């Protein structure tokens, strides 16, 4: 468009436009419940349940034995009172608060900015919870060992730690094996709340299947039977391990008196 004097006012000359190809959108991530069949959900739930139980039990036993040893040594010598005070506070807080609250605090507060897998976070939470109960179990087992055992070991020149490790703990384990077995069974059933942080364990798997099939009876009964079978297997293993440890202890005593 030109004016009367021939000056260019507007230029309507077509310009080439670069057409940029929009990349195809990435496929939306599918939820486990959308890509897994019922059987796969049961297997995934079983795997996560056993994994959480095993890891948490190991963590709980380590924490429990350490705290029980500190409390026992402090009761005899009085030298570890700061650690003993922390141990008593830990036991009081863990045993006095619900496991659900502990799980949510650890997942949403302690590991809020962490990229750790939810299964591992749940294992840590249940391990910390179990440690308080294991500590009381182990401490009761240590208290059941006659004090003369520790005194005799000290007279032979062993240190307090060596006496605890070589004399007191082996005898205490003999007394606490059944209680530790019961704690492992309780821990197995406690993992049913791990679904609240997104872990697909057995109970969560049953709930997902219930939402897909609109049938609550079958998945819940199936999961209950799975739990029952696992508990029966654990009871069998606990009974066998207790009997084997008893035979080993009797054989060691026989060699000692020979």
XYZ file of C-alpha atoms in Angstrom:
258
model
C 0.000 0.000 0.000
C 1.430 3.355 -1.107
C 0.351 6.920 -0.389
C -0.145 9.665 -2.953
C 3.560 10.502 -2.939
C 4.493 6.861 -3.616
C 5.784 6.084 -0.126
C 5.330 2.578 1.109
C 2.890 2.383 3.986
C 2.173 -1.301 4.435
C 3.879 -4.306 3.003
C 1.618 -7.276 2.493
C 4.253 -9.349 0.768
C 3.881 -12.942 1.933
C 6.662 -14.150 4.168
C 7.782 -17.671 4.532
C 6.961 -19.109 7.912
C 9.011 -21.814 9.465
C 6.809 -24.588 10.603
C 8.337 -26.228 13.624
C 7.388 -29.804 14.266
C 5.970 -30.256 17.702
C 7.503 -33.330 19.278
C 5.161 -36.118 20.143
C 4.174 -36.032 23.800
C 5.747 -38.645 26.005
C 3.391 -41.460 26.861
C 1.734 -40.953 30.196
C 3.111 -43.076 32.990
C 0.770 -45.860 33.861
C -0.047 -46.734 37.401
C 0.881 -50.204 38.633
C -2.792 -51.042 38.913
C -3.244 -50.263 35.180
C -0.460 -52.486 33.908
C -0.589 -55.378 36.349
C -3.029 -58.208 36.493
C -4.495 -59.413 39.766
C -1.929 -62.191 39.995
C 0.912 -59.735 39.397
C -0.468 -57.429 42.074
C -0.547 -60.294 44.573
C 3.056 -61.207 43.703
C 4.221 -57.590 43.907
C 2.485 -57.171 47.249
C 3.982 -60.387 48.585
C 7.471 -59.405 47.421
C 7.295 -55.953 49.004
C 5.812 -57.326 52.230
C 8.573 -59.889 52.657
C 11.250 -57.381 51.655
C 10.072 -54.773 54.160
C 9.742 -57.376 56.910
C 13.228 -58.808 56.359
C 15.025 -55.448 56.164
C 13.092 -54.003 59.100
C 13.777 -57.076 61.230
C 17.531 -56.809 60.613
C 17.492 -53.090 61.454
C 15.375 -53.716 64.545
C 17.645 -56.486 65.825
C 20.766 -54.341 65.383
C 19.194 -51.346 67.146
C 17.647 -53.521 69.838
C 20.861 -55.353 70.711
C 22.887 -52.133 70.826
C 20.416 -50.348 73.103
C 19.974 -53.392 75.334
C 23.752 -53.718 75.701
C 24.079 -50.025 76.603
C 21.295 -50.249 79.182
C 22.709 -53.440 80.671
C 26.278 -52.126 80.903
C 25.055 -48.849 82.381
C 23.036 -50.722 85.004
C 26.174 -52.561 86.110
C 28.827 -49.867 85.775
C 26.982 -46.544 85.464
C 29.500 -45.340 82.875
C 27.151 -45.029 79.895
C 24.399 -42.990 81.478
C 24.100 -40.397 78.622
C 23.614 -43.170 76.057
C 21.353 -45.050 78.432
C 19.216 -41.933 78.852
C 18.906 -41.572 75.072
C 18.051 -45.259 74.773
C 15.304 -45.024 77.379
C 13.882 -41.947 75.670
C 13.904 -43.719 72.309
C 12.096 -46.742 73.746
C 9.515 -44.563 75.483
C 8.745 -42.468 72.399
C 8.592 -45.361 69.935
C 6.482 -47.595 72.152
C 4.210 -44.716 73.130
C 3.282 -43.502 69.651
C 1.410 -45.300 66.837
C 3.436 -46.988 64.127
C 1.295 -45.196 61.528
C 2.362 -41.762 62.796
C 6.007 -42.831 62.830
C 5.751 -44.099 59.249
C 4.140 -40.885 57.988
C 6.645 -38.670 59.829
C 9.618 -40.561 58.441
C 8.241 -40.569 54.879
C 6.765 -37.058 54.649
C 9.154 -35.198 56.997
C 12.485 -36.976 57.467
C 12.803 -38.228 53.868
C 10.581 -35.569 52.269
C 13.335 -34.323 49.950
C 14.950 -37.701 49.425
C 14.678 -39.874 46.336
C 14.782 -43.106 48.306
C 12.388 -45.828 47.268
C 9.217 -45.937 49.363
C 9.838 -49.608 50.131
C 13.228 -48.785 51.655
C 11.791 -45.841 53.615
C 9.070 -48.104 54.982
C 11.718 -50.663 55.943
C 13.626 -48.007 57.882
C 10.467 -46.821 59.631
C 9.395 -50.306 60.673
C 12.972 -51.149 61.666
C 13.126 -48.148 63.989
C 9.765 -49.134 65.431
C 10.800 -52.751 65.918
C 14.104 -51.754 67.517
C 12.364 -50.434 70.624
C 10.521 -53.705 71.199
C 13.585 -55.823 70.422
C 15.591 -53.758 72.922
C 13.151 -54.624 75.702
C 13.142 -58.282 74.676
C 16.942 -58.480 74.643
C 17.269 -56.558 77.886
C 14.889 -58.947 79.639
C 16.933 -61.831 78.268
C 20.164 -60.308 79.564
C 18.611 -59.699 82.967
C 17.651 -63.371 83.120
C 21.341 -64.352 82.981
C 22.718 -64.707 86.540
C 24.959 -61.803 87.544
C 27.587 -64.294 88.617
C 28.254 -65.058 84.941
C 29.409 -61.504 84.299
C 31.414 -61.409 87.520
C 33.144 -64.689 86.672
C 34.033 -63.427 83.210
C 35.489 -60.230 84.679
C 37.530 -62.270 87.149
C 39.016 -64.174 84.223
C 40.298 -60.912 82.807
C 37.646 -60.180 80.186
C 36.520 -56.607 79.683
C 32.919 -55.572 80.146
C 32.282 -55.582 76.394
C 33.995 -58.933 75.894
C 32.095 -60.433 78.827
C 28.835 -59.172 77.367
C 29.667 -60.516 73.904
C 31.098 -63.910 74.878
C 29.173 -64.806 78.036
C 25.951 -62.853 78.548
C 24.590 -62.448 75.007
C 24.859 -66.145 73.970
C 22.919 -67.171 77.063
C 20.387 -64.380 76.572
C 19.738 -65.397 72.953
C 18.701 -68.821 74.174
C 15.964 -67.189 76.280
C 14.733 -64.604 73.779
C 14.476 -66.601 70.541
C 10.732 -67.313 70.948
C 10.035 -63.650 71.771
C 12.071 -62.507 68.760
C 10.059 -64.885 66.606
C 6.832 -63.357 67.869
C 8.208 -59.891 67.124
C 8.957 -60.929 63.536
C 5.374 -62.128 63.133
C 4.011 -58.869 64.565
C 6.305 -56.921 62.248
C 5.034 -58.868 59.242
C 1.458 -57.883 60.018
C 2.392 -54.265 60.755
C 3.620 -53.849 57.185
C -0.030 -53.778 56.112
C -0.042 -50.007 56.754
C 2.808 -49.335 54.307
C 0.206 -48.688 51.614
C -0.416 -45.265 53.147
C 2.877 -44.045 51.633
C 2.250 -45.632 48.236
C 3.869 -49.025 48.738
C 2.001 -51.881 47.094
C 2.142 -54.501 49.827
C -0.390 -57.287 50.270
C -3.153 -55.210 51.841
C -2.733 -52.399 49.309
C -2.764 -54.933 46.471
C -6.053 -56.321 47.767
C -7.492 -52.794 47.908
C -6.437 -52.078 44.317
C -8.022 -55.318 43.135
C -11.172 -54.465 45.077
C -11.347 -51.126 43.250
C -10.928 -52.835 39.878
C -13.354 -55.703 40.375
C -15.806 -54.091 42.834
C -15.500 -57.258 44.876
C -14.054 -56.917 48.375
C -14.541 -60.464 49.667
C -12.239 -62.440 47.366
C -9.104 -60.224 47.470
C -9.324 -59.669 51.232
C -9.809 -63.369 51.967
C -6.956 -64.209 49.582
C -4.598 -61.773 51.322
C -5.656 -63.048 54.745
C -4.813 -66.597 53.657
C -1.423 -65.466 52.338
C -0.642 -63.809 55.673
C -1.755 -66.957 57.497
C 0.504 -69.199 55.416
C 3.499 -66.900 55.993
C 2.854 -66.832 59.745
C 2.596 -70.629 59.884
C 5.889 -70.944 58.018
C 7.531 -68.460 60.402
C 6.219 -70.350 63.412
C 7.667 -73.573 62.025
C 11.054 -71.948 61.389
C 11.084 -70.369 64.854
C 10.320 -73.710 66.479
C 13.072 -75.459 64.522
C 15.663 -72.735 65.174
C 14.859 -72.684 68.887
C 15.254 -76.447 69.127
C 18.519 -76.343 67.150
C 19.950 -73.588 69.339
C 18.921 -75.509 72.461
C 20.727 -78.613 71.222
C 23.807 -76.546 70.375
C 23.783 -74.968 73.825
C 23.460 -78.339 75.557
C 26.315 -79.729 73.450
C 28.502 -76.758 74.387
C 27.713 -77.283 78.074
C 28.579 -80.953 77.785
C 31.954 -80.116 76.239
C 32.597 -77.562 78.964
C 31.943 -80.036 81.786
C 33.848 -82.853 80.058
